Amino acid sequence: MLNVVIGEFNLFLVCFLFFQPPQAPTRKTFKLVAQTQAEEDAYNYVTERVTEKPTGIVGSVAHLMKGGLGGGILGGHVAWKLGGLWVAVPTTIICGMYIGFCLYSLVVSGQVLCRRTRIPSMTYPDIGEAAFACHRNPNIRKRSKQFRYVIDTMLCTELFGSCAAYQIIIAKSIKQLVENTPKTSIDGIQGYPSLRLYLAIMIIPIIIICLIRHLKYLAPLSIVANFVILFCIIVAVYYAFINNPRFEGMAPYTSLHNFFRFIGMIMFSMSCVGVVIPVENNMKEPAKFGFVLFLGMALIIGCTFLVSFFGYAGYLDRAEAPITVNFPLDGLGKTLKICIAVMIYVTHGLNFWVPFSTVFVYIRPRINPDKLVIMELFYRALFVLIIGVTAIIFPTINSLMGFLGAFCLSNLAFIYPNIIYLLVIWERPGLGKLRWRLWVAILMICVGIFVCIIGSLVTAVDLVKTALGIH
């Protein structure tokens, strides 16, 4: 089923930063050039980077937030409903700090590898491949390409899965507006079609926007999309004070099963793993990225906290994702529902661009150059069709977000960064006194593996039950 649930996160920031049409990247060869610490320190990767418009601290924080606050945050209140207030408050903060710490290790490892390889900038898959390729153990070096493919696959799974989640958000919003009912359901009610039919009808317009090959037509609209999401957070706070001014009725905790569903969803809501490397590569002063990440993650945690707490307080057990579904069917509520549907539609086109470009790199060499454009359009339509079918089979936004968070982000944000960090520091500067760096990395990896296995199993079972119509 993992091959079916192809899978947000808001890596469209990569698109916004670079505005490049899809093309096959130049393959880099990663070799250990700096044999000593002195040789490593002698190379200044910052001056070697060619960045047309480097960003300062404020701009970098803004880009990081833009990457972390996407469609996933619209389900944070449902995650809190699953976890319970006493569990959700500390766990949200701890998860955000944990993600930030691991991503900081990833970026620092990338900066070290830039100096060791004399390659000024790298992507996440580049860093993974270089970490293996620069190790002195030949058995590890020969696995470098395989590790790159694993990272590429996981990134594409998470991003394609986000597209499926976006399609469900759009379909639920349209279904509610058509039926003019405060409650939505997967099944058809009162003679209206089921959510699956709405998803099937949407495939054609989704294909149309995903056939756009140049991001300059879409990327500016993503700014508007994020303002709409931020406005939704403000409105959620407003309705919380209207519906539940005393903030009563929130369950302190629920069950262990719901806790693992909560973990996956809240990770999906906060993760910016796909944008940290592009943001660092585009910074005027990459050495200050630690401060940027600290401030950016603090703001992401804060925004997630706001929408989750007030969304749960305002709607309690009636809470649904996206949060706009809970808004009343008055003028403001309907306007926001329409805006979210339109903006998520645009964001889908941007979010689809990055993983498809990655996959098309592997497909491109097998295509006749004379038919390259038409075949690219064909494969774009084919992948959207596969994503659409996935959304039709698993039309439950909560379980899909939980699965993507537990399976993909536990690997991308917890496990892989610490594996890379261990390989980078193994010989220089070493594992430290009593090998403390080794034990810290192993602890981080074990937590990631635990969340990945248990969280993925719990949410996968929910997805299967939904596909089979078991409630």
Coordinates of C-alpha atoms in Angstrom, one line a residue:
M1 CA 0.0 0.0 0.0
L2 CA 3.0 2.3 0.5
N3 CA 3.4 2.3 -3.3
V4 CA -0.2 3.5 -3.7
V5 CA -0.2 6.2 -1.1
I6 CA 2.2 8.4 -3.0
G7 CA 2.8 11.4 -1.2
E8 CA 3.6 17.9 2.1
F9 CA 4.7 19.3 2.2
N10 CA 5.2 22.8 1.2
L11 CA 8.3 22.3 -0.9
F12 CA 6.8 24.8 -3.4
L13 CA 9.1 27.2 -1.6
V14 CA 11.9 25.6 -3.7
C15 CA 9.9 26.7 -6.8
F16 CA 9.3 30.2 -5.5
L17 CA 13.0 30.7 -4.8
F18 CA 14.3 29.5 -8.1
F19 CA 11.6 29.9 -10.8
Q20 CA 13.2 27.3 -13.1
P21 CA 11.5 25.2 -15.7
P22 CA 11.9 21.4 -15.4
Q23 CA 15.2 20.2 -16.7
A24 CA 17.7 17.5 -16.0
P25 CA 20.2 18.6 -13.4
T26 CA 23.9 18.2 -13.9
R27 CA 25.1 15.1 -12.1
K28 CA 27.7 16.0 -9.5
T29 CA 30.6 13.7 -8.6
F30 CA 31.2 13.7 -4.8
K31 CA 34.8 13.1 -3.8
L32 CA 36.6 13.8 -0.5
V33 CA 39.0 16.6 -1.5
A34 CA 39.8 18.1 1.9
Q35 CA 41.9 15.4 3.6
T36 CA 42.6 17.5 6.8
Q37 CA 40.8 20.0 8.9
A38 CA 43.1 22.7 7.7
E39 CA 42.2 22.0 4.0
E40 CA 38.6 21.9 5.0
D41 CA 38.7 25.3 6.7
A42 CA 40.6 26.8 3.7
Y43 CA 37.6 26.5 1.4
N44 CA 35.0 29.2 1.6
Y45 CA 31.8 27.8 0.1
V46 CA 29.9 31.0 0.6
T47 CA 32.0 33.1 -1.8
E48 CA 31.9 30.3 -4.3
R49 CA 28.1 30.2 -4.4
V50 CA 26.4 31.9 -7.3
T51 CA 23.2 33.4 -5.8
E52 CA 21.4 36.0 -7.9
K53 CA 19.4 37.5 -5.0
P54 CA 20.6 36.2 -1.7
T55 CA 18.3 36.6 1.3
G56 CA 19.0 38.2 4.7
I57 CA 17.8 36.8 8.0
V58 CA 14.3 38.3 7.8
G59 CA 13.8 37.0 4.3
S60 CA 15.1 33.6 5.2
V61 CA 12.8 33.3 8.2
A62 CA 9.9 34.3 6.0
H63 CA 10.8 31.7 3.4
L64 CA 11.2 29.0 6.1
M65 CA 7.8 29.9 7.5
K66 CA 6.3 29.9 4.1
G67 CA 7.6 26.3 3.6
G68 CA 6.3 25.2 7.0
L69 CA 2.9 26.8 7.1
G70 CA 1.0 25.1 4.3
G71 CA -2.2 23.0 3.9
G72 CA -1.2 20.7 6.7
I73 CA -1.7 23.4 9.4
L74 CA -5.4 23.4 8.5
G75 CA -5.7 20.0 10.2
G76 CA -3.8 20.8 13.4
H77 CA -7.0 21.2 15.4
V78 CA -8.1 17.7 14.5
A79 CA -4.7 16.4 15.6
W80 CA -5.3 18.0 19.0
K81 CA -8.7 16.5 19.2
L82 CA -7.1 13.1 18.7
G83 CA -4.4 13.7 21.2
G84 CA -6.2 15.6 24.0
L85 CA -5.2 18.9 25.4
W86 CA -2.7 17.8 28.1
V87 CA -0.9 15.6 25.6
A88 CA -1.1 17.9 22.6
V89 CA 0.4 21.0 24.3
P90 CA 3.8 19.6 25.4
T91 CA 4.0 17.1 22.5
T92 CA 3.5 19.8 19.8
I93 CA 6.3 21.9 21.4
I94 CA 8.6 18.9 21.8
C95 CA 8.0 17.7 18.2
G96 CA 8.7 21.2 16.8
M97 CA 12.0 21.4 18.8
Y98 CA 12.9 17.8 17.8
I99 CA 12.3 18.6 14.1
G100 CA 14.4 21.8 14.4
F101 CA 17.3 20.0 16.1
C102 CA 17.5 17.3 13.5
L103 CA 17.2 19.7 10.6
Y104 CA 20.0 21.8 12.1
S105 CA 22.2 18.7 12.1
L106 CA 21.3 18.1 8.4
V107 CA 22.2 21.7 7.4
V108 CA 25.5 21.7 9.4
S109 CA 26.4 18.4 7.8
G110 CA 25.7 19.9 4.4
Q111 CA 28.0 22.8 5.1
V112 CA 30.8 20.5 6.2
L113 CA 30.4 18.4 3.1
C114 CA 30.5 21.5 0.9
R115 CA 33.9 22.3 2.3
R116 CA 35.1 18.7 2.0
T117 CA 34.0 18.2 -1.6
R118 CA 34.7 21.8 -2.9
I119 CA 31.0 21.9 -4.1
P120 CA 29.5 25.1 -2.9
S121 CA 25.8 24.1 -2.7
M122 CA 23.9 20.9 -2.4
T123 CA 20.3 19.6 -2.3
Y124 CA 19.1 17.2 0.4
P125 CA 19.7 14.1 -1.9
D126 CA 23.2 15.6 -2.7
I127 CA 24.0 15.8 1.0
G128 CA 22.9 12.2 1.5
E129 CA 24.9 10.9 -1.4
A130 CA 28.0 13.0 -0.5
A131 CA 27.9 11.8 3.2
F132 CA 28.2 8.2 1.9
A133 CA 30.6 8.9 -0.9
C134 CA 33.1 10.8 1.3
H135 CA 33.3 8.1 4.0
R136 CA 36.6 6.2 4.1
N137 CA 34.9 2.8 4.4
P138 CA 34.5 1.4 0.8
N139 CA 31.4 -0.6 1.7
I140 CA 29.7 2.6 2.8
R141 CA 30.9 4.6 -0.3
K142 CA 29.4 2.1 -2.7
R143 CA 26.0 2.7 -1.2
S144 CA 26.0 6.4 -1.9
K145 CA 23.8 6.3 -5.0
Q146 CA 21.3 3.9 -3.3
F147 CA 20.9 6.3 -0.4
R148 CA 20.3 9.2 -2.8
Y149 CA 17.5 7.1 -4.5
V150 CA 16.0 6.4 -1.1
I151 CA 15.9 10.1 -0.2
D152 CA 14.5 11.0 -3.6
T153 CA 11.8 8.4 -3.3
M154 CA 10.8 9.5 0.2
L155 CA 10.7 13.2 -0.8
C156 CA 8.5 12.3 -3.8
T157 CA 6.3 10.1 -1.8
E158 CA 5.7 12.8 0.8
L159 CA 5.1 15.5 -1.9
F160 CA 2.9 13.5 -4.1
G161 CA 0.9 12.4 -1.0
S162 CA 0.5 16.1 -0.1
C163 CA -1.1 16.6 -3.5
A164 CA -3.6 13.8 -2.7
A165 CA -4.3 15.6 0.6
Y166 CA -4.8 18.9 -1.2
Q167 CA -7.3 17.3 -3.6
I168 CA -9.3 16.0 -0.6
I169 CA -9.3 19.5 1.0
I170 CA -10.6 21.0 -2.2
A171 CA -13.2 18.3 -2.7
K172 CA -14.5 18.6 0.9
S173 CA -14.8 22.4 0.5
I174 CA -16.7 22.1 -2.8
K175 CA -19.0 19.3 -1.4
Q176 CA -19.9 21.4 1.6
L177 CA -20.7 24.5 -0.5
V178 CA -22.8 22.5 -3.0
E179 CA -24.8 20.7 -0.2
N180 CA -24.9 23.8 2.0
T181 CA -24.6 21.7 5.1
P182 CA -22.4 22.3 8.2
K183 CA -21.2 18.7 8.4
T184 CA -19.4 16.8 5.6
S185 CA -19.1 13.1 5.0
I186 CA -17.4 10.7 2.6
D187 CA -20.8 9.1 1.8
G188 CA -23.4 10.9 -0.3
I189 CA -26.3 12.3 1.8
Q190 CA -29.8 13.6 0.8
G191 CA -29.3 12.6 -2.8
Y192 CA -25.9 14.3 -3.2
P193 CA -22.9 12.3 -4.6
S194 CA -20.2 10.9 -2.4
L195 CA -16.9 12.7 -1.8
R196 CA -15.2 10.2 -4.1
L197 CA -17.3 11.4 -7.1
Y198 CA -16.2 15.0 -6.4
L199 CA -12.6 13.8 -6.3
A200 CA -13.1 12.0 -9.6
I201 CA -14.6 15.1 -11.3
M202 CA -11.7 17.2 -10.0
I203 CA -9.0 15.1 -11.8
I204 CA -9.5 17.0 -15.1
P205 CA -9.0 20.5 -13.7
I206 CA -6.1 19.3 -11.6
I207 CA -4.5 17.9 -14.7
I208 CA -4.9 21.2 -16.4
I209 CA -3.0 23.2 -13.8
C210 CA -0.3 20.5 -13.4
L211 CA 0.4 20.7 -17.2
I212 CA 1.8 24.2 -16.6
R213 CA 5.6 23.8 -17.0
H214 CA 6.8 27.2 -16.0
L215 CA 6.5 28.3 -12.4
K216 CA 6.5 32.0 -13.0
Y217 CA 2.8 31.7 -13.8
L218 CA 2.0 30.0 -10.5
A219 CA 4.6 31.0 -7.9
P220 CA 3.4 34.5 -7.1
L221 CA -0.1 33.2 -6.3
S222 CA 1.4 31.0 -3.6
I223 CA 2.1 34.2 -1.6
V224 CA -1.7 35.0 -1.7
A225 CA -2.4 31.4 -0.6
N226 CA -0.3 31.8 2.5
F227 CA -2.0 35.0 3.4
V228 CA -5.3 33.3 3.1
I229 CA -4.1 30.5 5.5
L230 CA -2.9 33.1 8.0
F231 CA -6.3 34.9 7.8
C232 CA -8.0 31.5 8.4
I233 CA -5.9 31.2 11.6
I234 CA -7.2 34.6 12.8
V235 CA -10.8 33.7 11.9
A236 CA -10.4 30.4 13.8
V237 CA -9.3 32.3 16.9
Y238 CA -12.3 34.6 16.5
Y239 CA -14.8 31.7 16.2
A240 CA -13.3 30.0 19.2
F241 CA -14.1 33.0 21.4
I242 CA -17.6 33.0 20.0
N243 CA -18.3 29.3 20.3
N244 CA -16.5 28.5 23.5
P245 CA -15.5 31.6 25.4
R246 CA -14.5 29.7 28.5
F247 CA -12.5 27.1 26.5
E248 CA -14.3 24.2 28.2
G249 CA -14.9 20.6 27.1
M250 CA -11.5 19.8 25.7
A251 CA -10.5 16.3 26.6
P252 CA -7.2 16.2 28.6
Y253 CA -6.1 12.9 26.8
T254 CA -7.7 10.2 24.7
S255 CA -6.0 6.8 23.9
L256 CA -2.6 5.4 22.8
H257 CA -4.1 4.6 19.4
N258 CA -5.2 8.2 18.9
F259 CA -1.8 9.5 20.2
F260 CA 0.0 7.9 17.3
R261 CA -2.6 9.4 14.9
F262 CA -1.9 12.7 16.5
I263 CA 1.8 12.5 16.2
G264 CA 1.7 11.9 12.4
M265 CA -0.7 14.8 11.8
I266 CA 1.1 17.3 14.0
M267 CA 4.4 16.4 12.3
F268 CA 2.8 16.9 8.9
S269 CA 1.5 20.3 10.1
M270 CA 4.9 21.6 11.2
S271 CA 7.6 20.1 9.0
C272 CA 9.6 22.3 6.7
V273 CA 12.2 19.6 5.9
G274 CA 12.0 20.2 2.2
V275 CA 12.8 23.9 2.4
V276 CA 15.7 24.1 4.9
I277 CA 18.4 23.3 2.4
P278 CA 17.1 25.7 -0.4
V279 CA 16.8 28.5 2.2
E280 CA 20.3 27.9 3.5
N281 CA 21.7 27.8 -0.1
N282 CA 20.1 31.1 -0.8
M283 CA 21.2 32.9 2.3
K284 CA 23.6 35.9 2.2
E285 CA 25.2 34.6 5.5
P286 CA 24.7 30.8 5.8
A287 CA 26.6 30.8 9.1
K288 CA 23.6 32.4 10.7
F289 CA 21.2 29.7 9.6
G290 CA 21.0 28.3 13.1
F291 CA 19.4 31.6 14.3
V292 CA 17.1 31.5 11.2
L293 CA 16.0 28.0 12.0
F294 CA 15.5 28.7 15.7
L295 CA 13.3 31.7 15.0
G296 CA 11.5 30.1 12.0
M297 CA 10.6 27.0 13.9
A298 CA 9.5 29.0 16.9
L299 CA 7.1 30.9 14.7
I300 CA 5.9 27.7 13.0
I301 CA 5.2 26.1 16.3
G302 CA 3.4 29.2 17.5
C303 CA 1.2 29.4 14.4
T304 CA 0.4 25.7 14.6
F305 CA -0.3 26.1 18.3
L306 CA -2.8 28.9 17.6
V307 CA -4.8 27.2 14.9
S308 CA -4.7 23.8 16.8
F309 CA -5.7 25.1 20.2
F310 CA -8.3 27.6 19.1
G311 CA -9.6 25.3 16.4
Y312 CA -10.1 22.5 18.9
A313 CA -11.6 24.9 21.5
G314 CA -14.0 26.3 19.0
Y315 CA -15.4 23.0 17.6
L316 CA -14.4 20.3 20.1
D317 CA -15.6 16.8 18.9
R318 CA -17.1 18.4 15.8
A319 CA -13.7 19.5 14.5
E320 CA -13.0 18.5 10.9
A321 CA -10.1 19.1 8.5
P322 CA -9.6 21.5 6.8
I323 CA -10.6 24.0 9.5
T324 CA -12.6 26.1 7.0
V325 CA -15.1 23.2 6.8
N326 CA -16.1 24.1 10.4
F327 CA -16.7 27.7 9.7
P328 CA -20.4 28.7 9.5
L329 CA -22.1 29.0 6.2
D330 CA -22.5 32.8 6.4
G331 CA -20.9 35.3 4.1
L332 CA -17.4 35.2 5.7
G333 CA -17.4 31.5 6.1
K334 CA -18.4 30.8 2.5
T335 CA -15.9 33.3 1.2
L336 CA -13.0 31.6 3.1
K337 CA -14.1 28.1 2.0
I338 CA -14.0 29.3 -1.6
C339 CA -10.7 31.1 -1.1
I340 CA -9.1 28.0 0.5
A341 CA -10.3 25.8 -2.4
V342 CA -8.9 28.1 -5.0
M343 CA -5.6 28.7 -3.2
I344 CA -5.0 25.0 -2.4
Y345 CA -5.7 24.4 -6.1
V346 CA -2.9 26.8 -7.1
T347 CA -0.7 25.4 -4.4
H348 CA -1.3 21.9 -5.8
G349 CA 0.2 22.9 -9.1
L350 CA 3.3 24.2 -7.3
N351 CA 3.6 21.3 -5.0
F352 CA 3.4 18.9 -7.9
W353 CA 6.2 20.6 -9.8
V354 CA 9.0 19.6 -7.5
P355 CA 8.5 15.8 -7.2
F356 CA 7.5 15.4 -10.8
S357 CA 10.7 17.2 -11.9
T358 CA 12.7 14.8 -9.7
V359 CA 10.9 11.7 -11.2
F360 CA 11.2 13.1 -14.7
V361 CA 15.0 13.2 -14.4
Y362 CA 14.9 9.4 -14.4
I363 CA 12.3 9.1 -17.1
R364 CA 13.8 11.7 -19.5
P365 CA 16.7 9.7 -20.9
R366 CA 14.3 7.0 -22.1
I367 CA 12.3 9.5 -24.2
N368 CA 12.9 10.4 -27.8
P369 CA 14.1 14.0 -27.8
D370 CA 11.7 14.9 -30.6
K371 CA 8.8 13.9 -28.5
L372 CA 10.1 15.3 -25.2
V373 CA 7.5 18.0 -24.6
I374 CA 4.4 15.9 -25.5
M375 CA 5.7 12.9 -23.4
E376 CA 6.4 15.2 -20.5
L377 CA 2.8 16.4 -20.7
F378 CA 1.6 12.8 -20.9
Y379 CA 3.5 11.8 -17.8
R380 CA 2.3 14.8 -15.9
A381 CA -1.3 13.8 -16.7
L382 CA -0.5 10.2 -15.8
F383 CA 0.9 11.1 -12.4
V384 CA -2.0 13.4 -11.6
L385 CA -4.3 10.5 -12.5
I386 CA -2.5 8.2 -10.1
I387 CA -2.6 10.8 -7.3
G388 CA -6.3 11.3 -8.0
V389 CA -7.1 7.6 -7.8
T390 CA -5.1 7.4 -4.6
A391 CA -7.3 10.2 -3.1
I392 CA -10.4 8.4 -4.3
I393 CA -9.4 5.2 -2.7
F394 CA -8.3 6.9 0.6
P395 CA -10.5 10.0 0.9
T396 CA -9.8 10.6 4.6
I397 CA -7.7 13.7 5.2
N398 CA -6.9 12.9 8.8
S399 CA -5.4 9.4 8.2
L400 CA -3.6 10.5 5.0
M401 CA -1.9 13.4 6.8
G402 CA -1.1 11.1 9.7
F403 CA 0.4 8.5 7.4
L404 CA 2.6 11.0 5.6
G405 CA 3.8 12.5 8.8
A406 CA 4.5 9.2 10.5
F407 CA 6.1 7.4 7.5
C408 CA 7.7 10.0 5.4
L409 CA 8.6 12.8 7.8
S410 CA 10.0 10.5 10.5
N411 CA 12.5 9.3 7.9
L412 CA 13.2 12.7 6.3
A413 CA 13.3 14.8 9.5
F414 CA 14.5 12.3 12.1
I415 CA 16.3 9.2 10.7
Y416 CA 18.2 10.4 7.6
P417 CA 19.6 13.6 9.0
N418 CA 21.1 11.7 12.0
I419 CA 22.6 9.0 9.7
I420 CA 24.2 11.7 7.6
Y421 CA 25.4 13.5 10.7
L422 CA 27.1 10.4 12.0
L423 CA 28.9 9.7 8.7
V424 CA 30.1 13.3 8.5
I425 CA 31.5 13.5 12.1
W426 CA 32.7 9.9 12.4
E427 CA 36.4 10.7 11.8
R428 CA 36.5 14.5 12.0
P429 CA 35.8 15.8 14.6
G430 CA 35.0 12.4 16.0
L431 CA 32.4 10.9 18.3
G432 CA 33.5 12.9 21.4
K433 CA 34.1 11.8 24.9
L434 CA 32.4 8.5 25.7
R435 CA 31.1 8.7 22.1
W436 CA 28.4 11.0 23.2
R437 CA 27.6 12.1 19.7
L438 CA 27.1 8.5 18.6
W439 CA 24.6 7.9 21.5
V440 CA 22.7 11.1 20.8
A441 CA 22.3 10.3 17.1
I442 CA 21.3 6.7 17.9
L443 CA 18.6 7.9 20.3
M444 CA 17.3 10.3 17.7
I445 CA 17.3 7.5 15.0
C446 CA 15.5 5.1 17.4
V447 CA 12.8 7.6 18.2
G448 CA 12.3 8.2 14.4
I449 CA 12.1 4.4 13.7
F450 CA 9.6 3.9 16.6
V451 CA 7.3 6.7 15.3
C452 CA 7.7 5.5 11.7
I453 CA 6.7 1.9 12.5
I454 CA 4.0 2.4 15.0
G455 CA 2.5 5.6 13.5
S456 CA 2.6 4.2 10.0
L457 CA 0.8 1.0 11.0
V458 CA -1.9 2.8 13.0
T459 CA -2.7 5.3 10.2
A460 CA -2.3 2.6 7.4
V461 CA -5.0 0.5 9.2
D462 CA -7.2 3.6 9.2
L463 CA -6.6 4.2 5.5
V464 CA -7.5 0.5 4.7
K465 CA -10.7 0.7 6.7
T466 CA -11.7 3.8 4.9
A467 CA -10.9 2.2 1.5
L468 CA -13.1 -0.8 2.5
G469 CA -15.9 1.3 3.8
I470 CA -15.4 0.2 7.4
H471 CA -16.2 3.0 9.9

